[in-house]
PDB file of N, CA and C in Angstrom:
ATOM      1  N   UNK S  93      49.277 -58.236  18.037  1.00 82.00           N
ATOM      2  CA  UNK S  93      48.104 -58.737  17.771  1.00 82.00           C
ATOM      3  C   UNK S  93      47.218 -58.600  18.947  1.00 82.00           C
ATOM      4  N   UNK S  94      45.739 -58.793  18.546  1.00 93.00           N
ATOM      5  CA  UNK S  94      44.557 -58.689  19.411  1.00 93.00           C
ATOM      6  C   UNK S  94      44.155 -60.024  19.547  1.00 93.00           C
ATOM      7  N   UNK S  95      44.101 -60.182  20.897  1.00 95.00           N
ATOM      8  CA  UNK S  95      43.435 -61.601  21.215  1.00 95.00           C
ATOM      9  C   UNK S  95      42.093 -61.235  22.107  1.00 95.00           C
ATOM     10  N   UNK S  96      41.331 -62.323  22.399  1.00 96.00           N
ATOM     11  CA  UNK S  96      40.361 -62.451  23.167  1.00 96.00           C
ATOM     12  C   UNK S  96      40.632 -63.335  24.308  1.00 96.00           C
ATOM     13  N   UNK S  97      39.991 -62.807  25.604  1.00 97.00           N
ATOM     14  CA  UNK S  97      40.342 -63.845  26.767  1.00 97.00           C
ATOM     15  C   UNK S  97      39.062 -63.619  27.732  1.00 97.00           C
ATOM     16  N   UNK S  98      38.658 -64.655  28.279  1.00 97.00           N
ATOM     17  CA  UNK S  98      37.872 -64.664  29.388  1.00 97.00           C
ATOM     18  C   UNK S  98      38.057 -63.806  30.439  1.00 97.00           C
ATOM     19  N   UNK S  99      37.350 -63.280  31.321  1.00 97.00           N
ATOM     20  CA  UNK S  99      37.653 -62.657  32.624  1.00 97.00           C
ATOM     21  C   UNK S  99      38.449 -63.386  33.668  1.00 97.00           C
ATOM     22  N   UNK S 100      37.557 -64.814  33.495  1.00 97.00           N
ATOM     23  CA  UNK S 100      38.283 -65.684  34.711  1.00 97.00           C
ATOM     24  C   UNK S 100      39.894 -66.208  34.166  1.00 97.00           C
ATOM     25  N   UNK S 101      39.832 -66.279  32.832  1.00 97.00           N
ATOM     26  CA  UNK S 101      41.225 -66.896  32.354  1.00 97.00           C
ATOM     27  C   UNK S 101      42.142 -65.809  32.689  1.00 97.00           C
ATOM     28  N   UNK S 102      41.469 -64.584  32.087  1.00 97.00           N
ATOM     29  CA  UNK S 102      42.713 -63.343  32.648  1.00 97.00           C
ATOM     30  C   UNK S 102      43.046 -63.170  34.006  1.00 97.00           C
ATOM     31  N   UNK S 103      42.321 -63.231  34.855  1.00 96.00           N
ATOM     32  CA  UNK S 103      42.367 -63.314  36.289  1.00 96.00           C
ATOM     33  C   UNK S 103      43.475 -64.460  36.689  1.00 96.00           C
ATOM     34  N   UNK S 104      43.209 -65.728  36.238  1.00 97.00           N
ATOM     35  CA  UNK S 104      44.246 -66.787  36.548  1.00 97.00           C
ATOM     36  C   UNK S 104      45.705 -66.524  35.809  1.00 97.00           C
ATOM     37  N   UNK S 105      45.782 -66.000  34.887  1.00 97.00           N
ATOM     38  CA  UNK S 105      46.934 -65.858  34.165  1.00 97.00           C
ATOM     39  C   UNK S 105      47.330 -64.503  34.132  1.00 97.00           C
ATOM     40  N   UNK S 106      47.156 -63.557  35.135  1.00 96.00           N
ATOM     41  CA  UNK S 106      47.330 -62.210  34.764  1.00 96.00           C
ATOM     42  C   UNK S 106      48.882 -61.821  34.595  1.00 96.00           C
ATOM     43  N   UNK S 107      49.559 -62.675  35.212  1.00 96.00           N
ATOM     44  CA  UNK S 107      51.175 -62.231  35.176  1.00 96.00           C
ATOM     45  C   UNK S 107      51.805 -62.636  33.861  1.00 96.00           C
ATOM     46  N   UNK S 108      51.043 -63.665  33.085  1.00 96.00           N
ATOM     47  CA  UNK S 108      51.490 -64.100  31.746  1.00 96.00           C
ATOM     48  C   UNK S 108      51.201 -62.952  30.790  1.00 96.00           C
ATOM     49  N   UNK S 109      49.755 -63.007  31.081  1.00 96.00           N
ATOM     50  CA  UNK S 109      49.081 -61.847  30.232  1.00 96.00           C
ATOM     51  C   UNK S 109      50.061 -60.433  29.966  1.00 96.00           C
ATOM     52  N   UNK S 110      50.335 -59.905  31.218  1.00 96.00           N
ATOM     53  CA  UNK S 110      51.066 -58.628  31.328  1.00 96.00           C
ATOM     54  C   UNK S 110      52.184 -59.029  30.361  1.00 96.00           C
ATOM     55  N   UNK S 111      52.823 -59.858  30.764  1.00 96.00           N
ATOM     56  CA  UNK S 111      54.205 -60.336  30.095  1.00 96.00           C
ATOM     57  C   UNK S 111      54.134 -60.250  28.561  1.00 96.00           C
ATOM     58  N   UNK S 112      52.816 -60.854  28.052  1.00 96.00           N
ATOM     59  CA  UNK S 112      52.838 -61.232  26.528  1.00 96.00           C
ATOM     60  C   UNK S 112      52.417 -59.582  26.152  1.00 96.00           C
ATOM     61  N   UNK S 113      51.777 -58.994  26.732  1.00 96.00           N
ATOM     62  CA  UNK S 113      51.361 -57.476  26.405  1.00 96.00           C
ATOM     63  C   UNK S 113      52.787 -56.840  26.452  1.00 96.00           C
ATOM     64  N   UNK S 114      53.498 -56.677  27.373  1.00 95.00           N
ATOM     65  CA  UNK S 114      54.485 -55.856  27.542  1.00 95.00           C
ATOM     66  C   UNK S 114      55.675 -56.311  26.616  1.00 95.00           C
ATOM     67  N   UNK S 115      56.113 -57.643  26.700  1.00 95.00           N
ATOM     68  CA  UNK S 115      57.264 -57.957  25.798  1.00 95.00           C
ATOM     69  C   UNK S 115      56.946 -58.323  24.269  1.00 95.00           C
ATOM     70  N   UNK S 116      55.859 -58.801  23.806  1.00 94.00           N
ATOM     71  CA  UNK S 116      55.375 -58.969  22.596  1.00 94.00           C
ATOM     72  C   UNK S 116      54.491 -57.960  21.892  1.00 94.00           C
ATOM     73  N   UNK S 117      54.008 -57.113  22.770  1.00 94.00           N
ATOM     74  CA  UNK S 117      53.205 -55.960  21.911  1.00 94.00           C
ATOM     75  C   UNK S 117      51.715 -56.769  22.152  1.00 94.00           C
ATOM     76  N   UNK S 118      51.307 -57.686  22.435  1.00 96.00           N
ATOM     77  CA  UNK S 118      50.169 -58.305  22.032  1.00 96.00           C
ATOM     78  C   UNK S 118      48.968 -57.538  22.961  1.00 96.00           C
ATOM     79  N   UNK S 119      47.727 -57.592  22.420  1.00 97.00           N
ATOM     80  CA  UNK S 119      46.593 -56.507  22.814  1.00 97.00           C
ATOM     81  C   UNK S 119      45.434 -57.599  23.157  1.00 97.00           C
ATOM     82  N   UNK S 120      44.691 -57.399  24.395  1.00 97.00           N
ATOM     83  CA  UNK S 120      43.955 -58.202  24.808  1.00 97.00           C
ATOM     84  C   UNK S 120      42.361 -57.674  24.986  1.00 97.00           C
ATOM     85  N   UNK S 121      41.334 -58.007  24.571  1.00 97.00           N
ATOM     86  CA  UNK S 121      40.072 -57.707  24.976  1.00 97.00           C
ATOM     87  C   UNK S 121      39.500 -58.766  25.932  1.00 97.00           C
ATOM     88  N   UNK S 122      38.957 -58.367  27.129  1.00 97.00           N
ATOM     89  CA  UNK S 122      39.014 -59.444  28.278  1.00 97.00           C
ATOM     90  C   UNK S 122      37.270 -59.406  27.999  1.00 97.00           C
ATOM     91  N   UNK S 123      36.642 -60.479  28.030  1.00 97.00           N
ATOM     92  CA  UNK S 123      35.154 -60.530  27.965  1.00 97.00           C
ATOM     93  C   UNK S 123      34.737 -61.341  29.241  1.00 97.00           C
ATOM     94  N   UNK S 124      33.570 -61.006  29.596  1.00 96.00           N
ATOM     95  CA  UNK S 124      32.835 -61.463  30.506  1.00 96.00           C
ATOM     96  C   UNK S 124      31.597 -62.167  29.840  1.00 96.00           C
ATOM     97  N   UNK S 125      31.272 -63.514  29.766  1.00 93.00           N
ATOM     98  CA  UNK S 125      30.519 -64.123  28.667  1.00 93.00           C
ATOM     99  C   UNK S 125      30.676 -63.746  27.193  1.00 93.00           C
ATOM    100  N   UNK S 126      29.875 -63.266  26.887  1.00 92.00           N
ATOM    101  CA  UNK S 126      29.978 -62.689  25.234  1.00 92.00           C
ATOM    102  C   UNK S 126      30.274 -61.332  25.193  1.00 92.00           C
ATOM    103  N   UNK S 127      30.487 -60.619  26.715  1.00 96.00           N
ATOM    104  CA  UNK S 127      30.111 -59.065  26.701  1.00 96.00           C
ATOM    105  C   UNK S 127      32.041 -58.627  26.811  1.00 96.00           C
ATOM    106  N   UNK S 128      32.249 -57.861  25.835  1.00 97.00           N
ATOM    107  CA  UNK S 128      33.540 -57.281  26.103  1.00 97.00           C
ATOM    108  C   UNK S 128      33.640 -56.097  27.273  1.00 97.00           C
ATOM    109  N   UNK S 129      34.554 -56.448  28.400  1.00 96.00           N
ATOM    110  CA  UNK S 129      34.313 -55.539  29.341  1.00 96.00           C
ATOM    111  C   UNK S 129      35.782 -54.435  29.307  1.00 96.00           C
ATOM    112  N   UNK S 130      37.075 -54.872  28.893  1.00 97.00           N
ATOM    113  CA  UNK S 130      38.241 -54.181  29.068  1.00 97.00           C
ATOM    114  C   UNK S 130      39.184 -54.359  28.022  1.00 97.00           C
ATOM    115  N   UNK S 131      40.085 -53.490  27.772  1.00 97.00           N
ATOM    116  CA  UNK S 131      41.171 -54.008  27.019  1.00 97.00           C
ATOM    117  C   UNK S 131      42.339 -53.648  27.741  1.00 97.00           C
ATOM    118  N   UNK S 132      43.186 -54.355  27.437  1.00 97.00           N
ATOM    119  CA  UNK S 132      44.683 -54.487  28.183  1.00 97.00           C
ATOM    120  C   UNK S 132      45.677 -54.283  26.822  1.00 97.00           C
ATOM    121  N   UNK S 133      46.523 -53.503  26.950  1.00 97.00           N
ATOM    122  CA  UNK S 133      47.265 -53.020  25.840  1.00 97.00           C
ATOM    123  C   UNK S 133      48.580 -52.563  26.338  1.00 97.00           C
ATOM    124  N   UNK S 134      49.581 -52.442  25.663  1.00 97.00           N
ATOM    125  CA  UNK S 134      51.343 -51.737  25.865  1.00 97.00           C
ATOM    126  C   UNK S 134      50.774 -50.477  26.396  1.00 97.00           C
ATOM    127  N   UNK S 135      51.361 -49.876  27.447  1.00 96.00           N
ATOM    128  CA  UNK S 135      51.626 -48.657  28.136  1.00 96.00           C
ATOM    129  C   UNK S 135      51.855 -47.627  26.997  1.00 96.00           C
ATOM    130  N   UNK S 136      52.791 -48.004  26.102  1.00 95.00           N
ATOM    131  CA  UNK S 136      53.296 -47.032  25.154  1.00 95.00           C
ATOM    132  C   UNK S 136      52.114 -46.667  24.108  1.00 95.00           C
ATOM    133  N   UNK S 137      51.463 -47.657  23.931  1.00 94.00           N
ATOM    134  CA  UNK S 137      50.195 -47.340  23.135  1.00 94.00           C
ATOM    135  C   UNK S 137      49.049 -46.789  23.834  1.00 94.00           C
ATOM    136  N   UNK S 138      49.008 -46.741  24.843  1.00 95.00           N
ATOM    137  CA  UNK S 138      47.897 -46.015  25.700  1.00 95.00           C
ATOM    138  C   UNK S 138      48.484 -44.514  25.694  1.00 95.00           C
ATOM    139  N   UNK S 139      50.018 -44.322  26.072  1.00 96.00           N
ATOM    140  CA  UNK S 139      50.404 -43.020  25.894  1.00 96.00           C
ATOM    141  C   UNK S 139      50.192 -42.243  24.758  1.00 96.00           C
ATOM    142  N   UNK S 140      50.705 -42.913  23.528  1.00 94.00           N
ATOM    143  CA  UNK S 140      50.468 -42.452  22.094  1.00 94.00           C
ATOM    144  C   UNK S 140      49.101 -41.940  21.861  1.00 94.00           C
ATOM    145  N   UNK S 141      48.280 -42.647  22.442  1.00 92.00           N
ATOM    146  CA  UNK S 141      46.719 -42.471  22.284  1.00 92.00           C
ATOM    147  C   UNK S 141      46.332 -41.278  23.041  1.00 92.00           C
ATOM    148  N   UNK S 142      46.739 -41.042  24.298  1.00 93.00           N
ATOM    149  CA  UNK S 142      46.495 -40.074  25.203  1.00 93.00           C
ATOM    150  C   UNK S 142      46.892 -38.694  24.538  1.00 93.00           C
ATOM    151  N   UNK S 143      47.937 -38.827  23.988  1.00 94.00           N
ATOM    152  CA  UNK S 143      48.576 -37.822  23.398  1.00 94.00           C
ATOM    153  C   UNK S 143      48.196 -36.863  22.024  1.00 94.00           C
ATOM    154  N   UNK S 144      47.630 -38.138  21.258  1.00 91.00           N
ATOM    155  CA  UNK S 144      47.195 -37.696  19.809  1.00 91.00           C
ATOM    156  C   UNK S 144      45.657 -37.145  20.520  1.00 91.00           C
ATOM    157  N   UNK S 145      44.954 -37.558  21.194  1.00 89.00           N
ATOM    158  CA  UNK S 145      43.545 -37.226  21.589  1.00 89.00           C
ATOM    159  C   UNK S 145      43.758 -35.672  22.216  1.00 89.00           C
ATOM    160  N   UNK S 146      44.880 -35.404  22.894  1.00 90.00           N
ATOM    161  CA  UNK S 146      45.229 -34.127  23.590  1.00 90.00           C
ATOM    162  C   UNK S 146      45.563 -33.021  22.248  1.00 90.00           C
ATOM    163  N   UNK S 147      46.174 -33.607  21.376  1.00 90.00           N
ATOM    164  CA  UNK S 147      46.426 -32.762  20.156  1.00 90.00           C
ATOM    165  C   UNK S 147      45.148 -32.346  19.795  1.00 90.00           C
ATOM    166  N   UNK S 148      44.535 -33.198  19.678  1.00 87.00           N
ATOM    167  CA  UNK S 148      42.847 -33.275  18.597  1.00 87.00           C
ATOM    168  C   UNK S 148      42.179 -32.267  19.426  1.00 87.00           C
ATOM    169  N   UNK S 149      42.011 -32.401  20.729  1.00 83.00           N
ATOM    170  CA  UNK S 149      41.101 -31.365  21.616  1.00 83.00           C
ATOM    171  C   UNK S 149      41.559 -30.287  21.478  1.00 83.00           C
ATOM    172  N   UNK S 150      43.089 -29.957  21.582  1.00 86.00           N
ATOM    173  CA  UNK S 150      43.700 -28.702  21.487  1.00 86.00           C
ATOM    174  C   UNK S 150      43.226 -28.013  20.028  1.00 86.00           C
ATOM    175  N   UNK S 151      43.156 -28.744  19.185  1.00 85.00           N
ATOM    176  CA  UNK S 151      43.173 -28.232  17.590  1.00 85.00           C
ATOM    177  C   UNK S 151      41.613 -27.885  17.769  1.00 85.00           C
ATOM    178  N   UNK S 152      40.427 -28.641  18.105  1.00 82.00           N
ATOM    179  CA  UNK S 152      39.328 -28.308  18.119  1.00 82.00           C
ATOM    180  C   UNK S 152      39.300 -26.895  19.066  1.00 82.00           C
ATOM    181  N   UNK S 153      39.698 -26.862  19.941  1.00 84.00           N
ATOM    182  CA  UNK S 153      39.771 -25.554  20.819  1.00 84.00           C
ATOM    183  C   UNK S 153      40.069 -24.248  19.805  1.00 84.00           C
ATOM    184  N   UNK S 154      40.972 -24.495  19.443  1.00 84.00           N
ATOM    185  CA  UNK S 154      41.709 -23.235  18.618  1.00 84.00           C
ATOM    186  C   UNK S 154      40.864 -23.162  17.392  1.00 84.00           C
ATOM    187  N   UNK S 155      40.391 -24.227  16.394  1.00 82.00           N
ATOM    188  CA  UNK S 155      39.719 -23.981  15.855  1.00 82.00           C
ATOM    189  C   UNK S 155      38.305 -23.023  15.728  1.00 82.00           C
ATOM    190  N   UNK S 156      37.712 -23.659  16.979  1.00 78.00           N
ATOM    191  CA  UNK S 156      36.369 -22.835  17.744  1.00 78.00           C
ATOM    192  C   UNK S 156      36.786 -21.443  18.010  1.00 78.00           C
ATOM    193  N   UNK S 157      38.093 -21.293  18.695  1.00 80.00           N
ATOM    194  CA  UNK S 157      38.407 -19.762  19.036  1.00 80.00           C
ATOM    195  C   UNK S 157      38.582 -18.652  17.558  1.00 80.00           C
ATOM    196  N   UNK S 158      39.095 -19.479  16.596  1.00 78.00           N
ATOM    197  CA  UNK S 158      39.344 -18.907  15.461  1.00 78.00           C
ATOM    198  C   UNK S 158      38.055 -18.624  14.797  1.00 78.00           C
ATOM    199  N   UNK S 159      37.255 -19.535  14.641  1.00 74.00           N
ATOM    200  CA  UNK S 159      36.129 -19.227  13.873  1.00 74.00           C
ATOM    201  C   UNK S 159      34.812 -18.655  14.726  1.00 74.00           C
ATOM    202  N   UNK S 160      35.009 -18.201  16.267  1.00 72.00           N
ATOM    203  CA  UNK S 160      34.226 -17.314  16.611  1.00 72.00           C
ATOM    204  C   UNK S 160      33.364 -16.494  16.154  1.00 72.00           C
ATOM    205  N   UNK S 161      34.125 -15.737  15.441  1.00 68.00           N
ATOM    206  CA  UNK S 161      33.321 -14.413  14.740  1.00 68.00           C
ATOM    207  C   UNK S 161      33.062 -14.905  13.300  1.00 68.00           C
ATOM    208  N   UNK S 162      33.082 -15.934  12.703  1.00 62.00           N
ATOM    209  CA  UNK S 162      32.585 -15.991  11.478  1.00 62.00           C
ATOM    210  C   UNK S 162      30.827 -16.320  11.780  1.00 62.00           C
ATOM    211  N   UNK S 163      30.533 -15.957  10.265  1.00 64.00           N
ATOM    212  CA  UNK S 163      29.095 -16.392  10.465  1.00 64.00           C
ATOM    213  C   UNK S 163      28.702 -17.694  10.184  1.00 64.00           C
ATOM    214  N   UNK S 164      27.555 -18.160  10.719  1.00 67.00           N
ATOM    215  CA  UNK S 164      27.240 -19.572  10.431  1.00 67.00           C
ATOM    216  C   UNK S 164      27.202 -20.156   9.053  1.00 67.00           C
ATOM    217  N   UNK S 165      26.814 -18.800   8.047  1.00 69.00           N
ATOM    218  CA  UNK S 165      26.575 -19.365   6.829  1.00 69.00           C
ATOM    219  C   UNK S 165      27.854 -19.568   6.340  1.00 69.00           C
ATOM    220  N   UNK S 166      28.943 -18.872   6.366  1.00 75.00           N
ATOM    221  CA  UNK S 166      30.104 -18.905   6.115  1.00 75.00           C
ATOM    222  C   UNK S 166      30.581 -20.212   6.352  1.00 75.00           C
ATOM    223  N   UNK S 167      30.726 -20.716   7.883  1.00 74.00           N
ATOM    224  CA  UNK S 167      30.871 -22.015   8.379  1.00 74.00           C
ATOM    225  C   UNK S 167      30.324 -23.170   7.627  1.00 74.00           C
ATOM    226  N   UNK S 168      28.861 -23.189   7.436  1.00 75.00           N
ATOM    227  CA  UNK S 168      28.403 -24.246   6.785  1.00 75.00           C
ATOM    228  C   UNK S 168      28.865 -24.519   5.688  1.00 75.00           C
ATOM    229  N   UNK S 169      29.026 -23.367   4.769  1.00 79.00           N
ATOM    230  CA  UNK S 169      29.358 -23.508   3.459  1.00 79.00           C
ATOM    231  C   UNK S 169      30.740 -24.072   3.466  1.00 79.00           C
ATOM    232  N   UNK S 170      31.740 -23.679   4.267  1.00 81.00           N
ATOM    233  CA  UNK S 170      33.192 -24.637   4.361  1.00 81.00           C
ATOM    234  C   UNK S 170      33.172 -25.789   4.718  1.00 81.00           C
ATOM    235  N   UNK S 171      32.291 -26.108   5.553  1.00 82.00           N
ATOM    236  CA  UNK S 171      31.880 -27.639   6.151  1.00 82.00           C
ATOM    237  C   UNK S 171      31.261 -28.536   4.908  1.00 82.00           C
ATOM    238  N   UNK S 172      30.333 -27.923   3.964  1.00 80.00           N
ATOM    239  CA  UNK S 172      29.894 -28.643   2.622  1.00 80.00           C
ATOM    240  C   UNK S 172      31.163 -28.977   1.750  1.00 80.00           C
ATOM    241  N   UNK S 173      31.890 -27.973   1.805  1.00 82.00           N
ATOM    242  CA  UNK S 173      33.129 -28.120   0.858  1.00 82.00           C
ATOM    243  C   UNK S 173      33.970 -29.096   1.368  1.00 82.00           C
ATOM    244  N   UNK S 174      34.414 -29.122   2.458  1.00 83.00           N
ATOM    245  CA  UNK S 174      35.287 -29.998   3.246  1.00 83.00           C
ATOM    246  C   UNK S 174      34.580 -31.467   2.967  1.00 83.00           C
ATOM    247  N   UNK S 175      33.398 -31.444   2.968  1.00 82.00           N
ATOM    248  CA  UNK S 175      32.860 -32.923   2.795  1.00 82.00           C
ATOM    249  C   UNK S 175      32.852 -33.435   1.597  1.00 82.00           C
ATOM    250  N   UNK S 176      32.457 -32.235   0.637  1.00 81.00           N
ATOM    251  CA  UNK S 176      32.223 -32.804  -0.638  1.00 81.00           C
ATOM    252  C   UNK S 176      34.039 -33.437  -1.198  1.00 81.00           C
ATOM    253  N   UNK S 177      34.566 -32.616  -0.450  1.00 82.00           N
ATOM    254  CA  UNK S 177      36.205 -32.834  -1.073  1.00 82.00           C
ATOM    255  C   UNK S 177      36.589 -34.138  -0.593  1.00 82.00           C
ATOM    256  N   UNK S 178      36.314 -34.525   0.437  1.00 75.00           N
ATOM    257  CA  UNK S 178      36.536 -35.991   1.199  1.00 75.00           C
ATOM    258  C   UNK S 178      35.605 -37.229   0.502  1.00 75.00           C
ATOM    259  N   UNK S 179      34.465 -36.813  -0.127  1.00 64.00           N
ATOM    260  CA  UNK S 179      33.914 -38.005  -0.916  1.00 64.00           C
ATOM    261  C   UNK S 179      34.271 -37.825  -1.994  1.00 64.00           C
TER     262      UNK S 179
END
């Protein structure tokens, strides 16, 4: 569950906050005033996000290398078709 907490309250109750995140899987947005500053999430969720991001970046690099020699007109046409297919 996503919860919001003030920075002051998070400081005062940090041990409890960590337990809620670790044991129950709660997620927190820590605010200072009305401005969100940081997120506190379970480490497993963070690791999964990092791994997904790395896979995405690797795929982007792979696609760039594969399409390096393609002419821009062909690529733009393929991009248009992909966008139309999604819409």
